[in-house]
Short mmCIF file of C-alpha atoms and ligand atoms in Angstrom, two decimals:
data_model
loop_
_atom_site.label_atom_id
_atom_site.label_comp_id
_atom_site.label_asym_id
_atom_site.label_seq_id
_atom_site.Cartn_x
_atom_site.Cartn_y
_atom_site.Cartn_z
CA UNK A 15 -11.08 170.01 172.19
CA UNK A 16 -8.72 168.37 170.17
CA UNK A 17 -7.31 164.70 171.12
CA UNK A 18 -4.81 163.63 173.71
CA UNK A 19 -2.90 160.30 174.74
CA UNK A 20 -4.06 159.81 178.04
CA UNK A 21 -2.10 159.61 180.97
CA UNK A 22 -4.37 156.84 182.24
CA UNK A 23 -4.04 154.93 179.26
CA UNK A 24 -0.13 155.33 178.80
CA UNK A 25 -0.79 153.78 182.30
CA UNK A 26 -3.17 150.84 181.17
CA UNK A 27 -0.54 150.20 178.37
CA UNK A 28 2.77 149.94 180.50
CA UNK A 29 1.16 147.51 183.04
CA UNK A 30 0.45 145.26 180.02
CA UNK A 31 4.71 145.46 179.67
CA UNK A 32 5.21 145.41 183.45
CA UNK A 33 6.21 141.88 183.16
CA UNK A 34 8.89 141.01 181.28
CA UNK A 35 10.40 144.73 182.04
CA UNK A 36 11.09 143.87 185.30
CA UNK A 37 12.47 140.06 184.23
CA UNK A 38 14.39 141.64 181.88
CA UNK A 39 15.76 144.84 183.77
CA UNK A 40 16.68 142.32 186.69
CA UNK A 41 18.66 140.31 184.58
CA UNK A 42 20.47 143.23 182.96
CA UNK A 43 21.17 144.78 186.84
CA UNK A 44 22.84 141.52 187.75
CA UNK A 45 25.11 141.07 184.47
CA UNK A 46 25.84 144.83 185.13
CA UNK A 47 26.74 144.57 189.00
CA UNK A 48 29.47 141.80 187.55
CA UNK A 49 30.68 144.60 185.66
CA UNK A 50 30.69 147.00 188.72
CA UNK A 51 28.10 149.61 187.02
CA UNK A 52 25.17 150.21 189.26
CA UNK A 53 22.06 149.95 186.41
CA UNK A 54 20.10 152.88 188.60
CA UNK A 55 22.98 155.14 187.62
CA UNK A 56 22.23 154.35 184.11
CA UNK A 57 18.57 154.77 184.61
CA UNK A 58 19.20 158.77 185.87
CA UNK A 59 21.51 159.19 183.22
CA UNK A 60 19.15 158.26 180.32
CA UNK A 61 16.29 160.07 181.76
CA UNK A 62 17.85 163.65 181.83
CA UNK A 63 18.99 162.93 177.86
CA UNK A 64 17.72 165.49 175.98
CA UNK A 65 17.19 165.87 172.04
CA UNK A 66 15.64 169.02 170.28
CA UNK A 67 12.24 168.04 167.96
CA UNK A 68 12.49 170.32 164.91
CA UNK A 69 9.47 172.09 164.17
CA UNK A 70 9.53 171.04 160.15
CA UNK A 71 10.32 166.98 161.60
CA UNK A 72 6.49 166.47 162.29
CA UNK A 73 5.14 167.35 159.00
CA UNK A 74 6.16 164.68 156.32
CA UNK A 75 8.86 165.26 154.12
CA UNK A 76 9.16 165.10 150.49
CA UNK A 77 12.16 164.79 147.86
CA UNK A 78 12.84 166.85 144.59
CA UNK A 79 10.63 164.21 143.25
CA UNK A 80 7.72 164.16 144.84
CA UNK A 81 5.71 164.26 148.61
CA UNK A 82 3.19 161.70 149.42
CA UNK A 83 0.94 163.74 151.89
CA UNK A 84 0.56 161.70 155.13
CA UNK A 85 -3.38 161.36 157.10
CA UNK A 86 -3.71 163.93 160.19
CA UNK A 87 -0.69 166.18 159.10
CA UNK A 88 -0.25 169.10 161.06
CA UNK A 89 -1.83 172.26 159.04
CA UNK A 90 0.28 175.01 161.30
CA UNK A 91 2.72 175.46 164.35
CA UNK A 92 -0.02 174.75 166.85
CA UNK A 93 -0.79 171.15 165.08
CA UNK A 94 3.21 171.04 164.81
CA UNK A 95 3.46 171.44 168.73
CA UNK A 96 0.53 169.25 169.79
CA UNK A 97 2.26 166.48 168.06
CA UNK A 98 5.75 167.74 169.63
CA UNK A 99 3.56 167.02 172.63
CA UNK A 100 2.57 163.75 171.80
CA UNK A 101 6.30 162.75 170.88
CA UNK A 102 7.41 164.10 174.76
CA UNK A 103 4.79 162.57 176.63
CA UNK A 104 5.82 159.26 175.14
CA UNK A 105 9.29 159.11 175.48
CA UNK A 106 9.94 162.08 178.19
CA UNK A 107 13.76 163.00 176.19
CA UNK A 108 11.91 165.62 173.83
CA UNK A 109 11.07 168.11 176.17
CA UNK A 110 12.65 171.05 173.47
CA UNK A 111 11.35 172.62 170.28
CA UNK A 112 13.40 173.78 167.48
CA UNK A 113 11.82 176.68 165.17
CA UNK A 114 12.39 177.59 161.30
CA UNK A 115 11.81 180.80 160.02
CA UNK A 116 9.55 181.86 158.00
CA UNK A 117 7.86 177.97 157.87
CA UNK A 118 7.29 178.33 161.57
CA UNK A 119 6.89 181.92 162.26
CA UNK A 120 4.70 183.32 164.80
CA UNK A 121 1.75 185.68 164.51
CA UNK A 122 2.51 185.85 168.59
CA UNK A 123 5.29 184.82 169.93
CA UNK A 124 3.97 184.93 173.66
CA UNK A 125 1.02 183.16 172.65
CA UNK A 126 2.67 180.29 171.07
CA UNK A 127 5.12 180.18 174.32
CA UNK A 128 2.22 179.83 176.34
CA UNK A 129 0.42 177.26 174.34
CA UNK A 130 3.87 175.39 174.20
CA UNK A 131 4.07 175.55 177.77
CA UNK A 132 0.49 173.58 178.65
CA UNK A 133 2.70 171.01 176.98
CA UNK A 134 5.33 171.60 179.23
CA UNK A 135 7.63 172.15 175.75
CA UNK A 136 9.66 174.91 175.14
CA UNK A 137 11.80 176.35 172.82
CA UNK A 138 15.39 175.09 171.57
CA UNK A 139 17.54 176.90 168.80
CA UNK A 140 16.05 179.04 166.48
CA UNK A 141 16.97 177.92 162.77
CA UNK A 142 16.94 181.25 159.79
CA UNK A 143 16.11 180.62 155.90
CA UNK A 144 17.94 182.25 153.77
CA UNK A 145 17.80 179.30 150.83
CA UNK A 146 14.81 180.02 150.06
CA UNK A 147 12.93 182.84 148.58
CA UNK A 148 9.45 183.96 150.43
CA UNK A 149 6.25 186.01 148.54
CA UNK A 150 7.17 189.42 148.21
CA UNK A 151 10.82 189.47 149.07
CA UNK A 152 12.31 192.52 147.50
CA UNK A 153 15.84 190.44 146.73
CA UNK A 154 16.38 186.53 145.42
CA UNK A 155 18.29 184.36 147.05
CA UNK A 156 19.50 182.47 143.72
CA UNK A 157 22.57 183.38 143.69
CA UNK A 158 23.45 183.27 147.96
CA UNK A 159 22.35 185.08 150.57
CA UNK A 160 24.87 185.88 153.26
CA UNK A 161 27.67 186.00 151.09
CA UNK A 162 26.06 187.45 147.74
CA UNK A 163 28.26 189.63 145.62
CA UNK A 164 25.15 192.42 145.93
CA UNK A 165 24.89 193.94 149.34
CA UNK A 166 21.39 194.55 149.27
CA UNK A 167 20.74 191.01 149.34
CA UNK A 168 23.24 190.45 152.19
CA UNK A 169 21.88 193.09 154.30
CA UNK A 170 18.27 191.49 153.72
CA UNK A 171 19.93 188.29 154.82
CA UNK A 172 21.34 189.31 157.85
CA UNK A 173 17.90 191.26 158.75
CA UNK A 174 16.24 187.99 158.41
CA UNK A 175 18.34 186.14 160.86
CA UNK A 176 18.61 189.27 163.23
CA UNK A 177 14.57 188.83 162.95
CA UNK A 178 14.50 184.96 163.97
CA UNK A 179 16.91 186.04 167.24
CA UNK A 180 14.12 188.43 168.32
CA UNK A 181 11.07 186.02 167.50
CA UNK A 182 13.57 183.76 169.51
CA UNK A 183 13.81 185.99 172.39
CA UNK A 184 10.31 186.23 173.17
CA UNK A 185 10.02 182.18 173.15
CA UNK A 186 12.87 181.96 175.56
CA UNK A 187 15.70 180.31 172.93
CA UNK A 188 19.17 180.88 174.08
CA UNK A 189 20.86 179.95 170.11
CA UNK A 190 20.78 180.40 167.15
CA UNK A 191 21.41 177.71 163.92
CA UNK A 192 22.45 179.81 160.48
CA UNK A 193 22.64 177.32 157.69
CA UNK A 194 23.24 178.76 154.26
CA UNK A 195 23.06 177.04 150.61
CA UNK A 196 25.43 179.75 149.02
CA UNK A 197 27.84 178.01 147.19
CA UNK A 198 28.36 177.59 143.26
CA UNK A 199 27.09 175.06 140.31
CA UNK A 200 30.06 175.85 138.06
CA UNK A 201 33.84 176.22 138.16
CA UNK A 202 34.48 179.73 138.48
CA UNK A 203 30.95 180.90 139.59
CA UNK A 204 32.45 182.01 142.66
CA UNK A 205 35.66 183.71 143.93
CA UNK A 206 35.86 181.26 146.89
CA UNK A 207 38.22 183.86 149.39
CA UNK A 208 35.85 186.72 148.70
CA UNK A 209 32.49 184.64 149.52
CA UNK A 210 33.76 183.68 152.82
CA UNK A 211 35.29 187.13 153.26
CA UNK A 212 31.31 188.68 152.82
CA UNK A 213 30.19 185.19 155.24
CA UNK A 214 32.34 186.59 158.25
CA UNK A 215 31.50 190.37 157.49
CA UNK A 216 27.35 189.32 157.27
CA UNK A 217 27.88 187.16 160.46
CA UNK A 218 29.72 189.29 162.63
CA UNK A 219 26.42 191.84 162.45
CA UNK A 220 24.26 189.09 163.03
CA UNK A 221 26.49 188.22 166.22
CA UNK A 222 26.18 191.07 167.22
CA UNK A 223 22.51 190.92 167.42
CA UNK A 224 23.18 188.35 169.96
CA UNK A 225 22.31 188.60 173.45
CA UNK A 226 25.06 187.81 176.15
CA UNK A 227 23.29 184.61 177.19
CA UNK A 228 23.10 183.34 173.66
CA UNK A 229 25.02 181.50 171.13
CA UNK A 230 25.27 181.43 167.43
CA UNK A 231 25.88 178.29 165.82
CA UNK A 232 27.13 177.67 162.34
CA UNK A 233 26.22 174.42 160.19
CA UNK A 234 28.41 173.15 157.06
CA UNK A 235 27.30 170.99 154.23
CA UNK A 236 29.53 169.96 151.71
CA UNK A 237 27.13 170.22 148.90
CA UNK A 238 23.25 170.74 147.92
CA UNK A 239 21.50 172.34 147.02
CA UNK A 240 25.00 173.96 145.06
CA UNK A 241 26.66 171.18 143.76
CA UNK A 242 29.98 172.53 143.02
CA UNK A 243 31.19 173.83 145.57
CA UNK A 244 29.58 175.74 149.13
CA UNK A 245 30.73 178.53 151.38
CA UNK A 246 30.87 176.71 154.58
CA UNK A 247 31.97 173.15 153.15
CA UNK A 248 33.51 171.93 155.88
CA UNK A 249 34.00 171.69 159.66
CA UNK A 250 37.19 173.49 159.15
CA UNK A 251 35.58 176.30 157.85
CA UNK A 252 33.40 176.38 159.96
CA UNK A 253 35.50 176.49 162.87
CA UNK A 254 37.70 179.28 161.45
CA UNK A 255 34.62 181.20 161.00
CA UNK A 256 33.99 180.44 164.70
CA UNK A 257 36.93 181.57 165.77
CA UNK A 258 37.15 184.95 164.00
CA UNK A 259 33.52 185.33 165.18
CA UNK A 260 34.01 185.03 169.00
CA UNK A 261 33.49 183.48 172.07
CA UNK A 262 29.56 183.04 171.91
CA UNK A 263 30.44 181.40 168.24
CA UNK A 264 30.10 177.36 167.62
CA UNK A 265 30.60 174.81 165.02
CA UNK A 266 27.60 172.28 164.71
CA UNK A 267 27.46 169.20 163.44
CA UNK A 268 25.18 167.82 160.63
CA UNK A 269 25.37 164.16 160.71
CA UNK A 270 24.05 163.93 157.00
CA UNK A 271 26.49 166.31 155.65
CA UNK A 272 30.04 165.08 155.37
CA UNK A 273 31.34 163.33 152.30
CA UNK A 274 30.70 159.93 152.81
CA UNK A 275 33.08 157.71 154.80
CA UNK A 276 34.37 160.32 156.80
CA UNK A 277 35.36 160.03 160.16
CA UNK A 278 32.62 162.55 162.40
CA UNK A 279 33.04 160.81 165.58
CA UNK A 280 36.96 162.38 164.93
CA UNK A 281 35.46 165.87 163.94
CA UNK A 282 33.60 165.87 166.96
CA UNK A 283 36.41 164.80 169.03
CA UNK A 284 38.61 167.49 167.37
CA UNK A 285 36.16 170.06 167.78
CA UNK A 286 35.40 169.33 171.71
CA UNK A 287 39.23 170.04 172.15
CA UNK A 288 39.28 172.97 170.55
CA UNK A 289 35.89 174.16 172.62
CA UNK A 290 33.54 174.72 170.00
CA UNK A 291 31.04 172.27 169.41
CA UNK A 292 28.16 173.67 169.26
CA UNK A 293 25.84 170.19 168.79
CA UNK A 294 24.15 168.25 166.60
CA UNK A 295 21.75 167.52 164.00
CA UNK A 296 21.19 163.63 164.17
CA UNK A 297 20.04 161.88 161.02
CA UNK A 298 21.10 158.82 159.30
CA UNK A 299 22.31 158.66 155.65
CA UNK A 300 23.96 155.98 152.98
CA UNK A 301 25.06 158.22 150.46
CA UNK A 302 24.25 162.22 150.89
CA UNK A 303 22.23 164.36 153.65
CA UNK A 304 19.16 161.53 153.65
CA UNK A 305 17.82 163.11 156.33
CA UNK A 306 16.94 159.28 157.29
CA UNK A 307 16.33 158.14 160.77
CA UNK A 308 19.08 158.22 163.12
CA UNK A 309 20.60 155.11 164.06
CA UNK A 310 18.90 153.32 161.26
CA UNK A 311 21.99 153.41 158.74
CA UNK A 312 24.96 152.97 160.54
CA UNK A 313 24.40 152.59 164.86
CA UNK A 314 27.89 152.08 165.68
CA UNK A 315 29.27 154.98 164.10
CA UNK A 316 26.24 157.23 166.56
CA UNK A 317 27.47 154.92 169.48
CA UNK A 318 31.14 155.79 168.35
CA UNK A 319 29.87 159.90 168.37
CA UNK A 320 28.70 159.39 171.86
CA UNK A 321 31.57 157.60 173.15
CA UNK A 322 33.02 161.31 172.47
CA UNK A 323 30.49 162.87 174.04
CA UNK A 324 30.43 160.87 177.22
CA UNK A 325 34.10 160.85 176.98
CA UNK A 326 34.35 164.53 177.72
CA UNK A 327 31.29 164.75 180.04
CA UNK A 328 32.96 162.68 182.28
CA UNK A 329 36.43 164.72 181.67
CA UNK A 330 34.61 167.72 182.35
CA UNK A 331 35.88 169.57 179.29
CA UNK A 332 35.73 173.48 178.98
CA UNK A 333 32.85 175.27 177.29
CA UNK A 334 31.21 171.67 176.75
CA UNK A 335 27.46 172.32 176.39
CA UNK A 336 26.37 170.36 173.01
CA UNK A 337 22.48 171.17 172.06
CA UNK A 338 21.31 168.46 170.32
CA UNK A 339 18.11 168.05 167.72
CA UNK A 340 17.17 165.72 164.99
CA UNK A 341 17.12 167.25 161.83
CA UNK A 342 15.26 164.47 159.92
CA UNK A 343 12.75 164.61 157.02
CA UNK A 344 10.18 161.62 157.22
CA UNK A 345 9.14 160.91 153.67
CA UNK A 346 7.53 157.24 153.51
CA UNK A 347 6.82 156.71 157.90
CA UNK A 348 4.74 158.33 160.17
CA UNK A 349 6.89 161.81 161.64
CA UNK A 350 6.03 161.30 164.99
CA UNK A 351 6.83 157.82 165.01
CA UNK A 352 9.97 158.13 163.33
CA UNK A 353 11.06 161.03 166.08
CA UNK A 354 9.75 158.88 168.79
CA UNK A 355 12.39 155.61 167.61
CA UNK A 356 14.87 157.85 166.59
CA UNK A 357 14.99 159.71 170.37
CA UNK A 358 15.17 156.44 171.63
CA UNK A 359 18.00 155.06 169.72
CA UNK A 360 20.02 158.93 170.84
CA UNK A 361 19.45 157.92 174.20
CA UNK A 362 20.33 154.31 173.67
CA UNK A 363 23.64 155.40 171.83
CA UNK A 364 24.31 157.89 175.41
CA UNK A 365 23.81 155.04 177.58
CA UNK A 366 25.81 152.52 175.78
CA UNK A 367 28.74 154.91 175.43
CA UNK A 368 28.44 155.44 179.40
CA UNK A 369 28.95 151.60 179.43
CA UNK A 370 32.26 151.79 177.93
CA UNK A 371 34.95 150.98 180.25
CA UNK A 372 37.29 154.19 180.27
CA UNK A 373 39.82 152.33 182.02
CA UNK A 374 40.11 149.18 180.33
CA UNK A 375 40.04 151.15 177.27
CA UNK A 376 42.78 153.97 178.10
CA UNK A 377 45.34 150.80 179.03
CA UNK A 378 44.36 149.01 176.05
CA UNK A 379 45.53 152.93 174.39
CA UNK A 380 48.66 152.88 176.58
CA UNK A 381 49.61 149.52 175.76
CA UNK A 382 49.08 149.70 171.97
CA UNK A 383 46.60 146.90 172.13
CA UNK A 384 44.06 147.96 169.22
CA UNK A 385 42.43 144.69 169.55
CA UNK A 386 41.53 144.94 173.58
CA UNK A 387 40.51 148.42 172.48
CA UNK A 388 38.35 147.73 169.98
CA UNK A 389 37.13 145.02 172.14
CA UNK A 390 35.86 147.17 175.14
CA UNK A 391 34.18 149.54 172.91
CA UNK A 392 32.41 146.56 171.16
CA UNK A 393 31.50 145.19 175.03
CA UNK A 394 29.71 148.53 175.05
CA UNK A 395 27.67 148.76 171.66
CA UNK A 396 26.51 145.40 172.35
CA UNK A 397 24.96 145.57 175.70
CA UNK A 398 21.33 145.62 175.38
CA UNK A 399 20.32 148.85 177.43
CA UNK A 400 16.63 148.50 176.39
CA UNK A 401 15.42 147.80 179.75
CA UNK A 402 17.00 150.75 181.14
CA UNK A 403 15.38 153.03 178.41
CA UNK A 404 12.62 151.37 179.48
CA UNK A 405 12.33 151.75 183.02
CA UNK A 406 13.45 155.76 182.72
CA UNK A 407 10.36 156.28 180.36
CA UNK A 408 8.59 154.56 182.72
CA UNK A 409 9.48 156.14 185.91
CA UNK A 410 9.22 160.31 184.08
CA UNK A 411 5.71 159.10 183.22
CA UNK A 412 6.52 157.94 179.65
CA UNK A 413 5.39 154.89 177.54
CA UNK A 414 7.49 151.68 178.14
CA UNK A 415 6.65 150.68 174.52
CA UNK A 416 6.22 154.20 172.82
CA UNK A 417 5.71 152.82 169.86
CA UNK A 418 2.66 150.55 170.42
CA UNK A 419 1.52 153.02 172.88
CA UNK A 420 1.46 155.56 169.86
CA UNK A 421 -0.49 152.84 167.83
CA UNK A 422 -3.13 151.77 169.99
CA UNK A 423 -4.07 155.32 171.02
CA UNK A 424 -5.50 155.69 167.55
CA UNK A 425 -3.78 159.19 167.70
CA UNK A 426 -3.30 159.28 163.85
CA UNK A 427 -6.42 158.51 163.44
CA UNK A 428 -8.06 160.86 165.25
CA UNK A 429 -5.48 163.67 163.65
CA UNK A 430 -7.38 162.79 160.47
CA UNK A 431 -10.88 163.39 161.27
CA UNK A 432 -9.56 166.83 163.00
CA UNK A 433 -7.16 168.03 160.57
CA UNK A 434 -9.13 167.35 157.44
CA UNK A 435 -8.38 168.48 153.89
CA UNK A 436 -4.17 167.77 153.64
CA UNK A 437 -4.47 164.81 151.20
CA UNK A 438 -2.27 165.60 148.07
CA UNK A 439 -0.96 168.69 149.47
CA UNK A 440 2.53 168.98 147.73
CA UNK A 441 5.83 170.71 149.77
CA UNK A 442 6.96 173.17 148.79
CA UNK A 443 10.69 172.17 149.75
CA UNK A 444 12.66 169.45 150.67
CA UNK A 445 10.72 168.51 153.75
C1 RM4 B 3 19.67 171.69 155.53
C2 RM4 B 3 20.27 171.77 156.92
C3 RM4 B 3 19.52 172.67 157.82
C4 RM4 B 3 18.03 172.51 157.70
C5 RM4 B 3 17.60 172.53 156.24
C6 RM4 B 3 16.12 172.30 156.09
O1 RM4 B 3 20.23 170.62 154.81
O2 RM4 B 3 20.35 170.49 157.47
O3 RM4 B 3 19.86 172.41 159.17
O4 RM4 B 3 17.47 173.61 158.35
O5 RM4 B 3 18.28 171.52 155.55
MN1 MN B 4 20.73 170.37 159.64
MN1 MN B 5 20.71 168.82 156.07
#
C-alpha cells in the first residue's frame, strides 16, 4: 500500500478555511451582482476547466547545467500517475494525463489505463521524441529527424510517432503533439525549402496513421536546442503545414517559445479565426522556453490569452476545441506543487477573462476609445476570483487551500521513505 491524501482529511483541512471562504465569497457575490454577473455561474465555469498534467512535469527538471534530484521522486509512470493523482484530487481541473514517448512508454498499455483509471485520470495527447537518441537505435537523430536529408532516418522517425498513436490508442488519447528539434547551428547547414519540403512529406504518413476521431497537432519553437535556425520556427509555419496536412491537422501553442515580446494572445487570436488552434502548452518565461511556472512571469499577458479564448467560446467559433496542458520543467520547487499553483492560476486566468465585459469593451472598440478599452479589460484582471476557485474545489471534492493541504499531508514525505534511492540521480535531458 502506498500513501494517499485522504478524503477525510482534505475534509478536516477545508473546514479549518470554511470561515473566511464564505466571508469572502459573500462579499465577492455582492460586488459581482452590482456588476450583473451571477458568481454561481462563475463557480460552474471554473469547475469544468480543464488542463493536461504532462507525464515528464512530476519528475524534477534539470538544465544543461545541472539537476538537483528532489526527495520522493517518482522512479516510473506508475509513481508519475500516483502523483498525477495527488495533483487532481487537490485541485479537481487535472483530471488528464499527457504521455512522452519513449520516457513514458508502457510495458502494457491496458494495464496502465486501468491503474490510471482507480485515479479516475486518463489520458490526454500523446507527445513523440524524435530529439533524442534512445539505446540501440539503428539511426541518430543529430542531424534531424523528420526532415533529415537521409531517408532512413526519416522513415525511423515517422515509425516512432506512428508507434506513440498506437500506444495512444489503447490508453484512449484522441491527439497527437509532434515536436521536432531539426533545425541548423550554422548558416548554410540547411537548405531551409527542402527541410520543410521532407517535414510535410514525413507528416502526411504519420497523418495518415491517424484515426478519424483523432487529431495531430504540430508545435513550433523558434530555437533550441538548434540555435540557428529550426524547421517549424514559427506559428506561420506551422499553420501552413496545417493546412497542407488536412482537416484533422492543428497548430499548438508553446507559451515559452516565441521570440520574446511577441504578441501570442494575437497568434492565438489569429489562429482561432483561421480554425486551427490546436491548444496549449502553458509555461512562463523571461527570456527563452523557461519552462517556468505559468502565470508566475507575466499574468496579464495569460489573462490577455484567455480573454481570446473566452472570447470565442462565447462566439461559438468553428472547429474551436483547444486541449490544453502545462508543459513545465520544475527545477528548484516541488513538481506537484508547482502543477497544483500553476492549474490554479489557468483557471484563475479563465475566470477572470469570463469577467470581462464584452459589451462595454466592443463599444469602447466601436468608439475608438483605447482608454475605456483598456480599462474594462483591466476591471477584469483585477477582480480577485480566489473565492470562486475556491468554492469550485471545494464543492468537486477538492482542497480549498491545495497548497497547505499538500503540506500538511506529509505526502512528500512519505514519497521518500517509499521511493528510496533517487538522491543524486542526474537527467538525462532537459527535464
Ligand atoms: C520542447 C517542447 C515539447 C516538449 C519538450 C520536452 O521544448 O516544449 O513540447 O515535449 O520540450
Ligand atoms: Mn511544449
Ligand atoms: Mn518547450
Amino acid at each position: 500500500m502506498t500513501f494517499e491524501i485522504d478524503d477525510s482529511f482534505i475534509d478536516d483541512q477545508n473546514r479549518k478555511a470554511r470561515a473566511w471562504v464564505d466571508e469572502d465569497y459573500e462579499a465577492l457575490a455582492r460586488k459581482l451582482r452590482r456588476q450583473n454577473v451571477d458568481i454561481e455561474d462563475l463557480v460552474k465555469k471554473a469547475a469544468a476547466f480543464h488542463v493536461a498534467i504532462p507525464s515528464w512535469g512530476v519528475g524534477t527538471g534539470g538544465t544543461r547545467f545541472a539537476r538537483f534530484a528532489g526527495e520522493g521522486e517518482p522512479r516510473g509512470i506508475y509513481e508519475k500517475l500516483e502523483d498525477c493523482g495527488t495533483i487532481f484530487k487537490l485541485v479537481r481541473s487535472t483530471p488528464a494525463v499527457s504521455l512522452h514517448i519513449p520516457w513514458d512508454k508502457p510495458d502494457d498499455a491496458s494495464k496502465l489505463r486501468a491503474f490510471a483509471g482507480t485515479r479516475g485520470l486518463s489520458f490526454d495527447a500523446m507527445n513523440s521524441n524524435t530529439f533524442q537518441d534512445q539505446p540501440g537505435q539503428t539511426h541518430s537523430y543529430k542531424f534531424g529527424s523528420l526532415t533529415h536529408p537521409d531517408r532512413l532516418v526519416r522513415e525511423q522517425a515517422v515509425a516512432h510517432n506512428i508507434e506513440c498513436i498506437e500506444i495512444g490508442k489503447t490508453l484512449g488519447s484522441k491527439a497527437h503533439t509532434v515536436w521536432i528539434a531539426d533545425g541548423g547551428n550554422f548558416p548554410g547547414q540547411q537548405h531551409f525549402q527542402r527541410a520543410l519540403e521532407r517535414y510535410l512529406e514525413s507528416m502526411r504518413e504519420i497523418y495518415a496513421a491517424l484515426p478519424d476521431d483523432w487529431r495531430v497537432f504540430i508545435e513550433h519553437k523558434f530555437y533550441e536546442p538548434a540555435f540557428y535556425s529550426t524547421v517549424i520556427n514559427d506559428w506561420g509555419t506551422s499553420y501552413y503545414c496545417a493546412r497542407e496536412l488536412g482537416p484533422k491537422a492543428f497548430c499548438l501553442v508553446d507559451l515559452g517559445h516565441h521570440a520574446p515580446n511577441v504578441n501570442i494572445e494575437m497568434i492565438v487570436a489569429r489562429l482561432i479565426q483561421f480554425g486551427k488552434l490546436a491548444g496549449f502548452h502553458f509555461n512562463d518565461s523571461k527570456y527563452g522556453d523557461d519552462d517556468l511556472d505559468a502565470g508566475s512571469i507575466k499574468p496579464f499577458q495569460l489573462f490577455l490569452i484567455f480573454n481570446e479564448l473566452v472570447d470565442a467560446e462565447l462566439n461559438s467559433v468553428a472547429n474551436f476545441n483547444p486541449a490544453y496542458m502545462l508543459d513545465q520543467s520544475h527545477n528548484v520547487t516541488d513538481p506537484i506543487e508547482s502543477l497544483m499553483m500553476s492549474a490554479v492560476e489557468l483557471v484563475r486566468s479563465y475566470v477572470q477573462a469570463h469577467l470581462v465585459d464584452r459589451d462595454a469593451l466592443n463599444e469602447a472598440q466601436e468608439q475608438c476609445d483605447p482608454l475605456l478599452a483598456l480599462a474594462t479589460l483591466k476591471q477584469a484582471f483585477t477582480t480577485d476570483v480566489a473565492p470562486i476557485l475556491a468554492v469550485a474545489r471545494e464543492r468537486s471534492g477538492g482542497a480549498i487551500d491545495p497548497l497547505k493541504t499538500y503540506r500538511q499531508s506529509g505526502y512528500r514525505r512519505h514519497k521518500a521513505k517509499e521511493r528510496p534511492g533517487q538522491k543524486g540521480v542526474t537527467a538525462s535531458g532537459i527535464v
